[in-house]
mmCIF file with all atom_site columns, C-alpha atoms in Angstrom:
data_model
loop_
_atom_site.group_PDB
_atom_site.id
_atom_site.type_symbol
_atom_site.label_atom_id
_atom_site.label_alt_id
_atom_site.label_comp_id
_atom_site.label_asym_id
_atom_site.label_entity_id
_atom_site.label_seq_id
_atom_site.pdbx_PDB_ins_code
_atom_site.Cartn_x
_atom_site.Cartn_y
_atom_site.Cartn_z
_atom_site.occupancy
_atom_site.B_iso_or_equiv
_atom_site.pdbx_formal_charge
_atom_site.auth_seq_id
_atom_site.auth_comp_id
_atom_site.auth_asym_id
_atom_site.auth_atom_id
_atom_site.pdbx_PDB_model_num
ATOM 1  C CA . THR A 1 1  ? -6.870 -51.543 -51.085 1.00 0.00 ? 1  THR A CA 1
ATOM 2  C CA . THR A 1 2  ? -3.799 -53.178 -49.619 1.00 0.00 ? 2  THR A CA 1
ATOM 3  C CA . PHE A 1 3  ? -3.928 -54.736 -46.162 1.00 0.00 ? 3  PHE A CA 1
ATOM 4  C CA . TYR A 1 4  ? -0.871 -55.430 -44.048 1.00 0.00 ? 4  TYR A CA 1
ATOM 5  C CA . ALA A 1 5  ? -0.098 -58.229 -41.612 1.00 0.00 ? 5  ALA A CA 1
ATOM 6  C CA . ILE A 1 6  ? 0.737  -56.497 -38.345 1.00 0.00 ? 6  ILE A CA 1
ATOM 7  C CA . ILE A 1 7  ? 3.314  -58.107 -36.113 1.00 0.00 ? 7  ILE A CA 1
ATOM 8  C CA . TYR A 1 8  ? 3.704  -57.159 -32.472 1.00 0.00 ? 8  TYR A CA 1
ATOM 9  C CA . PRO A 1 9  ? 6.976  -58.280 -30.915 1.00 0.00 ? 9  PRO A CA 1
ATOM 10 C CA . ASP A 1 10 ? 6.590  -60.053 -27.619 1.00 0.00 ? 10 ASP A CA 1
ATOM 11 C CA . GLN A 1 11 ? 9.236  -58.201 -25.605 1.00 0.00 ? 11 GLN A CA 1
ATOM 12 C CA . LYS A 1 12 ? 9.340  -60.697 -22.737 1.00 0.00 ? 12 LYS A CA 1
ATOM 13 C CA . ARG A 1 13 ? 10.146 -63.791 -24.786 1.00 0.00 ? 13 ARG A CA 1
ATOM 14 C CA . ARG A 1 14 ? 11.607 -61.964 -27.796 1.00 0.00 ? 14 ARG A CA 1
ATOM 15 C CA . THR A 1 15 ? 9.300  -63.851 -30.135 1.00 0.00 ? 15 THR A CA 1
ATOM 16 C CA . CYS A 1 16 ? 6.753  -62.511 -32.577 1.00 0.00 ? 16 CYS A CA 1
ATOM 17 C CA . VAL A 1 17 ? 3.069  -63.205 -32.432 1.00 0.00 ? 17 VAL A CA 1
ATOM 18 C CA . ILE A 1 18 ? 3.134  -63.832 -36.196 1.00 0.00 ? 18 ILE A CA 1
ATOM 19 C CA . THR A 1 19 ? 5.996  -65.871 -37.557 1.00 0.00 ? 19 THR A CA 1
ATOM 20 C CA . TYR A 1 20 ? 6.884  -66.987 -41.075 1.00 0.00 ? 20 TYR A CA 1
ATOM 21 C CA . GLU A 1 21 ? 8.628  -70.136 -39.861 1.00 0.00 ? 21 GLU A CA 1
ATOM 22 C CA . PRO A 1 22 ? 6.096  -72.325 -41.738 1.00 0.00 ? 22 PRO A CA 1
ATOM 23 C CA . PHE A 1 23 ? 7.061  -70.533 -44.962 1.00 0.00 ? 23 PHE A CA 1
ATOM 24 C CA . TRP A 1 24 ? 10.659 -71.778 -44.696 1.00 0.00 ? 24 TRP A CA 1
ATOM 25 C CA . ARG A 1 25 ? 9.540  -75.388 -44.192 1.00 0.00 ? 25 ARG A CA 1
ATOM 26 C CA . THR A 1 26 ? 7.102  -75.123 -47.090 1.00 0.00 ? 26 THR A CA 1
ATOM 27 C CA . LEU A 1 27 ? 9.750  -73.551 -49.325 1.00 0.00 ? 27 LEU A CA 1
ATOM 28 C CA . LYS A 1 28 ? 12.251 -76.300 -48.469 1.00 0.00 ? 28 LYS A CA 1
ATOM 29 C CA . GLU A 1 29 ? 9.705  -78.996 -49.355 1.00 0.00 ? 29 GLU A CA 1
ATOM 30 C CA . SER A 1 30 ? 8.813  -77.304 -52.649 1.00 0.00 ? 30 SER A CA 1
ATOM 31 C CA . GLU A 1 31 ? 10.648 -77.124 -55.962 1.00 0.00 ? 31 GLU A CA 1
ATOM 32 C CA . GLU A 1 32 ? 11.214 -73.400 -55.395 1.00 0.00 ? 32 GLU A CA 1
ATOM 33 C CA . SER A 1 33 ? 14.075 -71.577 -53.682 1.00 0.00 ? 33 SER A CA 1
ATOM 34 C CA . THR A 1 34 ? 14.776 -68.019 -52.639 1.00 0.00 ? 34 THR A CA 1
ATOM 35 C CA . TYR A 1 35 ? 16.602 -67.692 -55.955 1.00 0.00 ? 35 TYR A CA 1
ATOM 36 C CA . THR A 1 36 ? 13.533 -68.701 -57.987 1.00 0.00 ? 36 THR A CA 1
ATOM 37 C CA . LEU A 1 37 ? 11.257 -66.558 -55.846 1.00 0.00 ? 37 LEU A CA 1
ATOM 38 C CA . ILE A 1 38 ? 13.414 -63.535 -56.647 1.00 0.00 ? 38 ILE A CA 1
ATOM 39 C CA . TYR A 1 39 ? 14.373 -64.155 -60.273 1.00 0.00 ? 39 TYR A CA 1
ATOM 40 C CA . LYS A 1 40 ? 11.482 -66.220 -61.623 1.00 0.00 ? 40 LYS A CA 1
ATOM 41 C CA . HIS A 1 41 ? 8.548  -64.949 -59.555 1.00 0.00 ? 41 HIS A CA 1
ATOM 42 C CA . HIS A 1 42 ? 9.815  -61.406 -58.931 1.00 0.00 ? 42 HIS A CA 1
ATOM 43 C CA . ILE A 1 43 ? 9.518  -61.493 -55.139 1.00 0.00 ? 43 ILE A CA 1
ATOM 44 C CA . SER A 1 44 ? 11.905 -58.782 -53.957 1.00 0.00 ? 44 SER A CA 1
ATOM 45 C CA . SER A 1 45 ? 15.001 -59.632 -51.948 1.00 0.00 ? 45 SER A CA 1
ATOM 46 C CA . SER A 1 46 ? 13.773 -57.173 -49.310 1.00 0.00 ? 46 SER A CA 1
ATOM 47 C CA . THR A 1 47 ? 10.605 -59.264 -48.965 1.00 0.00 ? 47 THR A CA 1
ATOM 48 C CA . ILE A 1 48 ? 12.742 -62.370 -48.459 1.00 0.00 ? 48 ILE A CA 1
ATOM 49 C CA . ASP A 1 49 ? 14.647 -60.456 -45.787 1.00 0.00 ? 49 ASP A CA 1
ATOM 50 C CA . ARG A 1 50 ? 11.378 -59.418 -44.127 1.00 0.00 ? 50 ARG A CA 1
ATOM 51 C CA . LEU A 1 51 ? 10.279 -63.057 -44.068 1.00 0.00 ? 51 LEU A CA 1
ATOM 52 C CA . ARG A 1 52 ? 13.608 -64.087 -42.522 1.00 0.00 ? 52 ARG A CA 1
ATOM 53 C CA . ASN A 1 53 ? 13.188 -61.520 -39.766 1.00 0.00 ? 53 ASN A CA 1
ATOM 54 C CA . ASP A 1 54 ? 9.439  -61.944 -39.140 1.00 0.00 ? 54 ASP A CA 1
ATOM 55 C CA . LYS A 1 55 ? 8.732  -58.385 -40.274 1.00 0.00 ? 55 LYS A CA 1
ATOM 56 C CA . PRO A 1 56 ? 5.356  -57.271 -41.662 1.00 0.00 ? 56 PRO A CA 1
ATOM 57 C CA . ILE A 1 57 ? 4.538  -58.117 -45.272 1.00 0.00 ? 57 ILE A CA 1
ATOM 58 C CA . ASN A 1 58 ? 1.370  -57.209 -47.119 1.00 0.00 ? 58 ASN A CA 1
ATOM 59 C CA . THR A 1 59 ? -1.445 -59.628 -47.836 1.00 0.00 ? 59 THR A CA 1
ATOM 60 C CA . THR A 1 60 ? -0.884 -59.394 -51.583 1.00 0.00 ? 60 THR A CA 1
ATOM 61 C CA . THR A 1 61 ? 2.579  -60.870 -51.042 1.00 0.00 ? 61 THR A CA 1
ATOM 62 C CA . ILE A 1 62 ? 1.157  -63.574 -48.775 1.00 0.00 ? 62 ILE A CA 1
ATOM 63 C CA . ASN A 1 63 ? -1.362 -64.379 -51.503 1.00 0.00 ? 63 ASN A CA 1
ATOM 64 C CA . ASP A 1 64 ? 1.434  -64.531 -54.117 1.00 0.00 ? 64 ASP A CA 1
ATOM 65 C CA . LEU A 1 65 ? 3.506  -66.869 -51.946 1.00 0.00 ? 65 LEU A CA 1
ATOM 66 C CA . CYS A 1 66 ? 0.522  -69.175 -51.428 1.00 0.00 ? 66 CYS A CA 1
ATOM 67 C CA . ARG A 1 67 ? -0.077 -69.262 -55.181 1.00 0.00 ? 67 ARG A CA 1
ATOM 68 C CA . ILE A 1 68 ? 3.588  -69.846 -56.033 1.00 0.00 ? 68 ILE A CA 1
ATOM 69 C CA . LEU A 1 69 ? 3.981  -72.589 -53.436 1.00 0.00 ? 69 LEU A CA 1
ATOM 70 C CA . ASN A 1 70 ? 0.491  -73.978 -54.025 1.00 0.00 ? 70 ASN A CA 1
ATOM 71 C CA . CYS A 1 71 ? -0.266 -73.958 -50.309 1.00 0.00 ? 71 CYS A CA 1
ATOM 72 C CA . ASP A 1 72 ? -2.634 -72.617 -47.666 1.00 0.00 ? 72 ASP A CA 1
ATOM 73 C CA . ILE A 1 73 ? -1.888 -69.530 -45.607 1.00 0.00 ? 73 ILE A CA 1
ATOM 74 C CA . GLN A 1 74 ? -1.029 -71.589 -42.498 1.00 0.00 ? 74 GLN A CA 1
ATOM 75 C CA . GLU A 1 75 ? 1.830  -73.080 -44.503 1.00 0.00 ? 75 GLU A CA 1
ATOM 76 C CA . VAL A 1 76 ? 3.260  -69.551 -44.862 1.00 0.00 ? 76 VAL A CA 1
ATOM 77 C CA . MET A 1 77 ? 2.587  -67.933 -41.495 1.00 0.00 ? 77 MET A CA 1
ATOM 78 C CA . ARG A 1 78 ? 1.502  -68.795 -37.963 1.00 0.00 ? 78 ARG A CA 1
ATOM 79 C CA . TYR A 1 79 ? -0.220 -66.675 -35.330 1.00 0.00 ? 79 TYR A CA 1
ATOM 80 C CA . THR A 1 80 ? 0.398  -67.400 -31.656 1.00 0.00 ? 80 THR A CA 1
ATOM 81 C CA . PRO A 1 81 ? -1.703 -65.534 -29.085 1.00 0.00 ? 81 PRO A CA 1
ATOM 82 C CA . SER A 1 82 ? 0.265  -63.673 -26.468 1.00 0.00 ? 82 SER A CA 1
ATOM 83 C CA . ASP A 1 83 ? -0.669 -62.102 -23.165 1.00 0.00 ? 83 ASP A CA 1
ATOM 84 C CA . ARG A 1 84 ? 1.444  -59.132 -24.269 1.00 0.00 ? 84 ARG A CA 1
ATOM 85 C CA . ASP A 1 85 ? -0.788 -58.293 -27.271 1.00 0.00 ? 85 ASP A CA 1
ATOM 86 C CA . GLN A 1 86 ? -2.170 -54.772 -27.273 1.00 0.00 ? 86 GLN A CA 1
ATOM 87 C CA . LYS A 1 87 ? -5.644 -54.393 -25.794 1.00 0.00 ? 87 LYS A CA 1
ATOM 88 C CA . LEU A 1 88 ? -8.551 -54.332 -28.215 1.00 0.00 ? 88 LEU A CA 1
#
């Protein structure tokens, strides 16, 4: 079973509740690059684009990124609660 990270855009502030900003810091501090992620680790360029634009990616990919970068999930993504989240 594949699970997906769901991102809800916050229309008021034009920010996402889940952001991959930590991923870019972690990548910069690592020995990896987008080039090595694509050509050495076979992360698709569309996945890199989805990360750049805070679009949903599946948890298998998040797991792969954590393994490649030898980091915890909070070093790849961050959740920020919003008053504009859908009701549960």
